[in-house]
Tab-separated table of C-alpha atoms in Angstrom:
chain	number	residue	atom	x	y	z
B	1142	UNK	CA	-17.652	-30.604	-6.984
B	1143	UNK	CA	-16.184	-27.097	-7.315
B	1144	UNK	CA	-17.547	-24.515	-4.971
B	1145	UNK	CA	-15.608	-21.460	-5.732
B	1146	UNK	CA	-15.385	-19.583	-8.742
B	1147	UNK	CA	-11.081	-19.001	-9.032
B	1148	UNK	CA	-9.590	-15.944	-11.252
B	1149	UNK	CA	-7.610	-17.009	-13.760
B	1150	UNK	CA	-3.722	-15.578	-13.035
B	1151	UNK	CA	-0.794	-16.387	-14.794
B	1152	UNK	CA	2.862	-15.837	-13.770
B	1153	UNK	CA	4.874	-12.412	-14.158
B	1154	UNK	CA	7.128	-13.283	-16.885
B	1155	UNK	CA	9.413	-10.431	-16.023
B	1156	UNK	CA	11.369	-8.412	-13.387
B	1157	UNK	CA	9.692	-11.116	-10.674
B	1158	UNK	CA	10.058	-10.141	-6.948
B	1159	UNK	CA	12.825	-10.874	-5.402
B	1160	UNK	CA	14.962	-10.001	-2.178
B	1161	UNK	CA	17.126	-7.491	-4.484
B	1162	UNK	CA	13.687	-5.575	-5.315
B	1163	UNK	CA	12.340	-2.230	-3.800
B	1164	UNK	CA	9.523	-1.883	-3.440
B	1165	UNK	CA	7.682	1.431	-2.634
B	1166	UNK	CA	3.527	0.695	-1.639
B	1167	UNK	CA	1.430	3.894	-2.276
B	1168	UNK	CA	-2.431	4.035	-2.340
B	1169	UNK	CA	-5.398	3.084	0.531
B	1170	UNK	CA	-5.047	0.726	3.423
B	1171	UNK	CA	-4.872	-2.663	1.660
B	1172	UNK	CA	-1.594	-1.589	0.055
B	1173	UNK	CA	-0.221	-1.686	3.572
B	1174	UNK	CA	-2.466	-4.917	3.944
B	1175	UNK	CA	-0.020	-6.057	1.467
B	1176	UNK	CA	3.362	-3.743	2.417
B	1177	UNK	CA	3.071	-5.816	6.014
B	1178	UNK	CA	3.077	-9.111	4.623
B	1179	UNK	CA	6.421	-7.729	2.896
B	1180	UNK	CA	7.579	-6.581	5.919
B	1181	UNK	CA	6.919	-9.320	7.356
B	1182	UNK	CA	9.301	-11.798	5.081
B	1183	UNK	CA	11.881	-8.839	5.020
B	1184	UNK	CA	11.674	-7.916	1.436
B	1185	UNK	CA	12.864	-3.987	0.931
B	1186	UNK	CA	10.054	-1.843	0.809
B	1187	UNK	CA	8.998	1.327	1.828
B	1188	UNK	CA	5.001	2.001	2.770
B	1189	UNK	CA	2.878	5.383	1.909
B	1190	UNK	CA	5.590	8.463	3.153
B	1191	UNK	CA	2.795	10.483	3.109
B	1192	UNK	CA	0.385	8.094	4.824
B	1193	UNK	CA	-2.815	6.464	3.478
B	1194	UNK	CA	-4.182	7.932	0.178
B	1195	UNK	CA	-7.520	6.728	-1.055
B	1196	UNK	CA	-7.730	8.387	-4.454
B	1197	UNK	CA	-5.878	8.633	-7.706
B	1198	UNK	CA	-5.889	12.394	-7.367
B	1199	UNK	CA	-4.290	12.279	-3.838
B	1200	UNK	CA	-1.673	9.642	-5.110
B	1201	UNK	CA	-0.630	11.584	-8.019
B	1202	UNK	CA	-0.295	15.258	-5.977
B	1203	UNK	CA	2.598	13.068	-3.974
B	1204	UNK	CA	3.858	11.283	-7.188
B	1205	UNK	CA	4.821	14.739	-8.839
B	1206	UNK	CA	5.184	16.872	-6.086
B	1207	UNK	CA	8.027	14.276	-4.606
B	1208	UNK	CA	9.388	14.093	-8.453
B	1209	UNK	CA	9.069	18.385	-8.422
B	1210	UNK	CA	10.749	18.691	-4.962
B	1211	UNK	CA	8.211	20.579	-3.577
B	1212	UNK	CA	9.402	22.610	-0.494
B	1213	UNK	CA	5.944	22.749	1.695
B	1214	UNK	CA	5.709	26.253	3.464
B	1215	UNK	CA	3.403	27.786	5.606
B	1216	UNK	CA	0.791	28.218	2.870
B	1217	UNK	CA	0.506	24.840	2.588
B	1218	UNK	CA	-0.741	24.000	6.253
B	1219	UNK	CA	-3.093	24.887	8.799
B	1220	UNK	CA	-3.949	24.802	12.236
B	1221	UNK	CA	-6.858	22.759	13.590
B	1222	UNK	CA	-7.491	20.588	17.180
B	1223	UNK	CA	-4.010	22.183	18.193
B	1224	UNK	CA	-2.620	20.022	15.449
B	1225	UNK	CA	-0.603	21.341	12.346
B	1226	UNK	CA	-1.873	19.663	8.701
B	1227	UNK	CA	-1.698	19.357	5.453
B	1228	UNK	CA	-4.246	18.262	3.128
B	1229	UNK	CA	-1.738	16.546	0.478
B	1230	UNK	CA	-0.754	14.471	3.594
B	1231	UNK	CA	-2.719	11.171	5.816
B	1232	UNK	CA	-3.327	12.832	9.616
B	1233	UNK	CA	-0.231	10.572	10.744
B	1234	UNK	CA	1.992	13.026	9.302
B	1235	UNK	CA	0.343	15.999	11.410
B	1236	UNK	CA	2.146	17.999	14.404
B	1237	UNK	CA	1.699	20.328	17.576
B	1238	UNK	CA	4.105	22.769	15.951
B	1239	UNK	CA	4.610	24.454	12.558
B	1240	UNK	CA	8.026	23.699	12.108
B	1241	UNK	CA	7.183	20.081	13.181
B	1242	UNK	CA	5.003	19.290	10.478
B	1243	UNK	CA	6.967	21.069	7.692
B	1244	UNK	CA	10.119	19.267	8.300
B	1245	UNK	CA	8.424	16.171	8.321
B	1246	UNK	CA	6.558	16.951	4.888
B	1247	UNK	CA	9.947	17.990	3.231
B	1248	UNK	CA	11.817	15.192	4.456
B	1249	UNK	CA	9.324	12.485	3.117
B	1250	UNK	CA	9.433	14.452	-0.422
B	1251	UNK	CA	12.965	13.510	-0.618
B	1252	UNK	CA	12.180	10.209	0.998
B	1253	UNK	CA	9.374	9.427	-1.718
B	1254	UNK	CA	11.456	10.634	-4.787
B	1255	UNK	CA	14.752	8.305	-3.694
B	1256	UNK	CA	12.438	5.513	-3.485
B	1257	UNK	CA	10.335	6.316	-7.085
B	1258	UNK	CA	13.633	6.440	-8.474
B	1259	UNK	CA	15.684	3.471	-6.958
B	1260	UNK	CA	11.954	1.152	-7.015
B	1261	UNK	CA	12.054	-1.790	-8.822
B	1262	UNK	CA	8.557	-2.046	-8.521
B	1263	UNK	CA	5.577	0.821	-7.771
B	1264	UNK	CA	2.265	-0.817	-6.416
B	1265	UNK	CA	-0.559	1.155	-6.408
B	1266	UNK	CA	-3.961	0.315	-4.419
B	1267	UNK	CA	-6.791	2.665	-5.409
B	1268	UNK	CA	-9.417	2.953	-2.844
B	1269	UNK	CA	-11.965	5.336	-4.129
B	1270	UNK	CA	-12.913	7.521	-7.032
B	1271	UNK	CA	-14.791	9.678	-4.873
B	1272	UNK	CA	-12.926	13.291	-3.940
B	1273	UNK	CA	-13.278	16.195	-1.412
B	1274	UNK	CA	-13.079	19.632	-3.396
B	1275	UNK	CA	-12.006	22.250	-0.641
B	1276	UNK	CA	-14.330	25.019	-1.529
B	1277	UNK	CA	-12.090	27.831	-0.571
B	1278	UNK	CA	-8.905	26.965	-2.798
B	1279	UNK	CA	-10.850	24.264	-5.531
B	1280	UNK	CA	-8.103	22.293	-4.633
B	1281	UNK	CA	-8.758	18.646	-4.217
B	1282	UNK	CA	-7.587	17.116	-0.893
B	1283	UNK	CA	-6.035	13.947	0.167
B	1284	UNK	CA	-7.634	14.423	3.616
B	1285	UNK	CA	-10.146	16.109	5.127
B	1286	UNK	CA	-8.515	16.599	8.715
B	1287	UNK	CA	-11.768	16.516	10.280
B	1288	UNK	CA	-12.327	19.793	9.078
B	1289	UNK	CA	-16.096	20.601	8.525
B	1290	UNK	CA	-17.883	18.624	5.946
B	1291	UNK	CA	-19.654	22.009	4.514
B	1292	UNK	CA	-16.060	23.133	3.501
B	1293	UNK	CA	-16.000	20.363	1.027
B	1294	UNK	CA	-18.026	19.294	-2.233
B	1295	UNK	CA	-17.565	16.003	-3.101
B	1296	UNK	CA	-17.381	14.880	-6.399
B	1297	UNK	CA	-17.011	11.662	-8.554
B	1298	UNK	CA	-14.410	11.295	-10.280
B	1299	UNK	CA	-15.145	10.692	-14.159
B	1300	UNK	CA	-13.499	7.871	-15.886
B	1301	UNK	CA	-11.623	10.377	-18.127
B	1302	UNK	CA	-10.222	12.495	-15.035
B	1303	UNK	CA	-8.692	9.339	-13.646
B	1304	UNK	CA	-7.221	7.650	-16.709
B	1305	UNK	CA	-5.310	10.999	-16.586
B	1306	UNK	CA	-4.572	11.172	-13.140
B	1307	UNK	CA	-3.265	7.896	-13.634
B	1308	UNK	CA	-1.246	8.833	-17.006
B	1309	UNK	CA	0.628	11.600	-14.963
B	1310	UNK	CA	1.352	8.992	-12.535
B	1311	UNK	CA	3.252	6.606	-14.742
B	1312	UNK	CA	4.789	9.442	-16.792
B	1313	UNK	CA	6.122	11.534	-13.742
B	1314	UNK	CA	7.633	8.203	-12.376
B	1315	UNK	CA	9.424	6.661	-15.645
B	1316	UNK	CA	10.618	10.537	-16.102
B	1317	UNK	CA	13.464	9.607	-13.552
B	1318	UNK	CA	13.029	5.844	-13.700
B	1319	UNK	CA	12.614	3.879	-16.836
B	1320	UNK	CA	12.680	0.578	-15.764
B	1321	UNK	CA	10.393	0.369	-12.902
B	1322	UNK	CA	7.253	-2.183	-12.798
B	1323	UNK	CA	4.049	-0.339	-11.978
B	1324	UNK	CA	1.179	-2.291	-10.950
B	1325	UNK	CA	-1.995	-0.628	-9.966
B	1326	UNK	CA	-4.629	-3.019	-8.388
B	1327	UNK	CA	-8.236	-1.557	-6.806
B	1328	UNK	CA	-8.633	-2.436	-3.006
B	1329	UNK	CA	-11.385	-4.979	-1.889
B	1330	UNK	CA	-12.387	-2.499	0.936
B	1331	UNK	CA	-16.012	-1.593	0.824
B	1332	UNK	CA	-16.329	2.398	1.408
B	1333	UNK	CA	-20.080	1.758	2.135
B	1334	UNK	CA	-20.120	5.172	4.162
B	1335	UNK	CA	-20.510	6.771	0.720
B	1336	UNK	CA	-23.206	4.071	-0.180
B	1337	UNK	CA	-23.359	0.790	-1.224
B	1338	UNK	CA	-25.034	2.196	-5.369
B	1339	UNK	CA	-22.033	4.845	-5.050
B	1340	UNK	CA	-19.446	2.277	-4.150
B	1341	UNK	CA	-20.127	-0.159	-6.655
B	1342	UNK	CA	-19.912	3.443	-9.168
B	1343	UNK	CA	-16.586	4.105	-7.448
B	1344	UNK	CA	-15.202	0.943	-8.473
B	1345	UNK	CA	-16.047	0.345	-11.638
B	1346	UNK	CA	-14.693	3.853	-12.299
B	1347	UNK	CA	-11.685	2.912	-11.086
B	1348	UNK	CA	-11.405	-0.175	-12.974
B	1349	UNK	CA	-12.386	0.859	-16.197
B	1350	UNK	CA	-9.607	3.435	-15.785
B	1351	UNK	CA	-6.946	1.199	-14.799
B	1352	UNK	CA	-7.875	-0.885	-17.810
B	1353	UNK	CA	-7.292	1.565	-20.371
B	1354	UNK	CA	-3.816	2.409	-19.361
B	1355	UNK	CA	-2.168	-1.239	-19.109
B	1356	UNK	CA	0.571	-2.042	-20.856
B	1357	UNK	CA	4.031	-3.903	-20.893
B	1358	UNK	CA	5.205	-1.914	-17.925
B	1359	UNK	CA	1.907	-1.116	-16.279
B	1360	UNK	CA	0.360	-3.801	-14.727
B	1361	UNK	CA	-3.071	-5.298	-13.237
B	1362	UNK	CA	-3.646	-7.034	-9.960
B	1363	UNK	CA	-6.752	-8.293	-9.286
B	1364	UNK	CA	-7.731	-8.068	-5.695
B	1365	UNK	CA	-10.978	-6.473	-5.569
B	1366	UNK	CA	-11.837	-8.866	-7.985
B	1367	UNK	CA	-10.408	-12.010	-5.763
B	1368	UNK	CA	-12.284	-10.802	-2.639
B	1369	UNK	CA	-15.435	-10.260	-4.664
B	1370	UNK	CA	-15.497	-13.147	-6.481
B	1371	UNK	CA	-13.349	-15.921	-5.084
B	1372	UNK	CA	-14.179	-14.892	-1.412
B	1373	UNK	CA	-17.769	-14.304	-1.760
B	1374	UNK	CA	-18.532	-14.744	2.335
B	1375	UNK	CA	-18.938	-12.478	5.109
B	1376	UNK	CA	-16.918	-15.240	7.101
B	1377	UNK	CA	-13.776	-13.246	5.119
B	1378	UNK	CA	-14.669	-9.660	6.478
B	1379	UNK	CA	-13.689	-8.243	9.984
B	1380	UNK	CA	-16.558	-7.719	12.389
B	1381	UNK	CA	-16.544	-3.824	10.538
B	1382	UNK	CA	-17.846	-6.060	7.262
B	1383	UNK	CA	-16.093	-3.727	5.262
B	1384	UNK	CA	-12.700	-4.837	5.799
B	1385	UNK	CA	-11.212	-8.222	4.103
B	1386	UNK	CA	-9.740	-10.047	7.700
B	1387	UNK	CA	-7.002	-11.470	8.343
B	1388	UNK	CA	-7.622	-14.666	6.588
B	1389	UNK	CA	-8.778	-13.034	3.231
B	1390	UNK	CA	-5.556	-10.841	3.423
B	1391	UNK	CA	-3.653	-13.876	3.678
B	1392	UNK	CA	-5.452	-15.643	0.497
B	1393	UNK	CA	-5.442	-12.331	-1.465
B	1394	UNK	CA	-1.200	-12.183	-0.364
B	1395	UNK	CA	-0.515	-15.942	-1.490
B	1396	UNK	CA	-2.037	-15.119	-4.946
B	1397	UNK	CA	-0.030	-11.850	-4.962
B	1398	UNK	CA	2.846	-14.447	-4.416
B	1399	UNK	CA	1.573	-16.516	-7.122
B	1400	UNK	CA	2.338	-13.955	-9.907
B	1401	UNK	CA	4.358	-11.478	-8.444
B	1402	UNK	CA	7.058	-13.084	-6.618
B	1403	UNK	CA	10.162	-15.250	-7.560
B	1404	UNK	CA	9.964	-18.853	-7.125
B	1405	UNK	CA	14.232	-18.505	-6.585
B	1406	UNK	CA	13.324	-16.578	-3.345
B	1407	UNK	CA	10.960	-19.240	-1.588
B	1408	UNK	CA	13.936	-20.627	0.208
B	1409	UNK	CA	14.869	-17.341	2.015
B	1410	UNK	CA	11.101	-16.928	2.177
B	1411	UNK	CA	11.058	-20.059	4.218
B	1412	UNK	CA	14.038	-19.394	6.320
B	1413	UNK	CA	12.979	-15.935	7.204
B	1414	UNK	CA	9.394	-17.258	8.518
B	1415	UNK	CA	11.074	-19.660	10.956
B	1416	UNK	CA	12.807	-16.923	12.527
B	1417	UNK	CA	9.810	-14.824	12.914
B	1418	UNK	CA	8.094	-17.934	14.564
B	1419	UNK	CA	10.746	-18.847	16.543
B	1420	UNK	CA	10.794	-14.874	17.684
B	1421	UNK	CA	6.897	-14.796	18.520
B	1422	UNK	CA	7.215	-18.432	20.260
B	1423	UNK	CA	6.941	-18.439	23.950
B	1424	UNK	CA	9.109	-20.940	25.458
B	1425	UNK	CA	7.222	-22.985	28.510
B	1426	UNK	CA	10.797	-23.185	30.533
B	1427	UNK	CA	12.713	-20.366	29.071
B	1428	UNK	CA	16.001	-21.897	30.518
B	1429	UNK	CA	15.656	-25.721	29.181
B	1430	UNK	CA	18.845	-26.831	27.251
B	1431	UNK	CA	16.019	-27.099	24.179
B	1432	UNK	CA	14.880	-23.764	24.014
B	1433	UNK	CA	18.489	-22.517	24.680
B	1434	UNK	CA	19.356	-25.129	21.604
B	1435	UNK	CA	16.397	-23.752	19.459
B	1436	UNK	CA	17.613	-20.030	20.307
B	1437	UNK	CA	21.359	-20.801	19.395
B	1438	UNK	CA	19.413	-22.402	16.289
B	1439	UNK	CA	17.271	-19.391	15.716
B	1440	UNK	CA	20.350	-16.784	15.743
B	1441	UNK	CA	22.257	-18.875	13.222
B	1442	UNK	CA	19.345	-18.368	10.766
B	1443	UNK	CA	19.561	-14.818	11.296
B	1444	UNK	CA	23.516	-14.626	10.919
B	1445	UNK	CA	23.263	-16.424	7.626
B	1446	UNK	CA	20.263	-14.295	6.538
B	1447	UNK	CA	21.226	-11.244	7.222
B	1448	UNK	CA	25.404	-12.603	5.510
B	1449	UNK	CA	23.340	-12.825	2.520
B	1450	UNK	CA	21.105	-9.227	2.437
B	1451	UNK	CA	22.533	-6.883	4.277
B	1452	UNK	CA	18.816	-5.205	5.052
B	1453	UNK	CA	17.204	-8.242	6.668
B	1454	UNK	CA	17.172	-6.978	10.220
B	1455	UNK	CA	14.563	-8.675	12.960
């Protein structure tokens, strides 16, 4: 009797995942969903430089701007809650002083455009196709800052707007390097705040975009479609039921490993999760000869490891 409905993936046939990739994770939460399971078997990677970015608009402002060398100035940020922000930027990357926040802006534009051009792979997680239009400079933002809502009009993207957002993406990035996998995949998070009719809009937007741009070296991952149809429970959202949990992030990451990552690596995969265990594992007599054994054990892992990649560091 089958009880689940399974989507049908097949294996990358090219430039696979490996412990020689990096990696650079840009887009909503789930790509950092994703960019801590990577962390968490040591594969290179770098995660959102300018924080979390739900839209394609947002995600392509820091694409070229990083690929332009933008120098941020005073123009470009503002003063609210005796914080310093930005609106191209998540509210992590905020300050208490001016000169604070600008040196931390200009140092992850050089940050982001070493990584875009030494990346062996892009991934891309698009959260939304909804945007927030600052009135006073028609600019669209990234983030709203908390800044009052009447500042804003939000707008939905249409389908055309984003298959070009998402064409400037690709071409801004292969401008400086060529051979970099992009895959672009639409996050299983449910933004019911702007409605459930207008999420459902949102996505398909999204998708139908993503869709009309694939090709050779732009690729699809399928995770909203995973969550919504091979993890069609509540039992697989946190208690927000918005959020995949814990256990559908690690379903959604094995199939991830399914077609994105090398099957030559699963060794080092293996090795690298019995350190981490053996790092979280709290010993019942800390000075036994076994756990002193098992801890002479565990740093002989990490010697060889770390003999073999040079940034494996625990």
């Amino acid at each position: 009797m089958q009880l689940q409905t399974k989507i049908t993936l097949t294996k990358q046939s090219k430039n696979q995942i490996d412990y020689d990739s990096n990696i650079l994770l840009l887009g909503s939460c789930f790509s950092e969903n994703i960019g801590s399971k990577l962390d968490y078997f040591k594969f290179k990677n770098i995660q959102n430089p300018f924080g979390v970015l739900f839209h394609p608009k947002a995600i392509e402002t820091v694409v070229v701007n990083a690929i332009e060398e933008k120098v941020y100035k005073d123009e470009d940020i503002f003063l609210l809650n005796e914080q310093w922000h930005c609106f191209d930027a998540h509210s992590k990357l905020s300050r208490l002083t001016k000169e604070e926040v600008l040196e931390v802006l200009n140092n992850q534009i050089k940050v982001t455009k070493k990584q875009i051009q030494h990346a062996s792979h892009i991934f891309i997680t698009l959260g939304t196709a909804w945007i927030y239009r600052h009135n006073k400079s028609n600019s669209i933002v990234a983030n709203c800052h908390k800044v009052p809502q009447k500042e804003f009009t939000k707008e939905l993207m249409p389908i055309q707007d984003i298959i070009q957002s998402l064409n400037n993406i690709d071409s801004a990035i292969k401008k400086v390097n060529a051979k970099v996998s992009v895959i672009f995949t639409v996050s299983p998070v449910r933004h019911l705040k702007d409605g459930f009719i207008e999420n459902t809009q949102s996505k398909a937007h999204l998708i139908m975009a993503i869709h009309t741009i694939l090709n050779n070296d732009v690729q699809y991952f399928p995770s909203y479609e995973i969550m919504m149809d091979e993890l069609r429970d509540y039992r697989f959202y946190d208690e927000d039921m918005v959020h995949p949990n814990k256990l559908a992030i690690n379903y959604i990451w094995n199939k991830f490993v399914e077609v994105w990552i090398s099957e030559a690596s699963k060794k080092t995969r293996d090795e690298v999760a019995f350190v981490q265990n053996g790092l979280q594992h709290k010993p019942f007599n800390p000075n036994s000869e076994a756990h002193q054994a098992f801890l002479q054990k565990l740093e002989k892992k990490k010697v060889i490891l770390q003999s073999h990649y040079a940034h494996i560091e625990f």
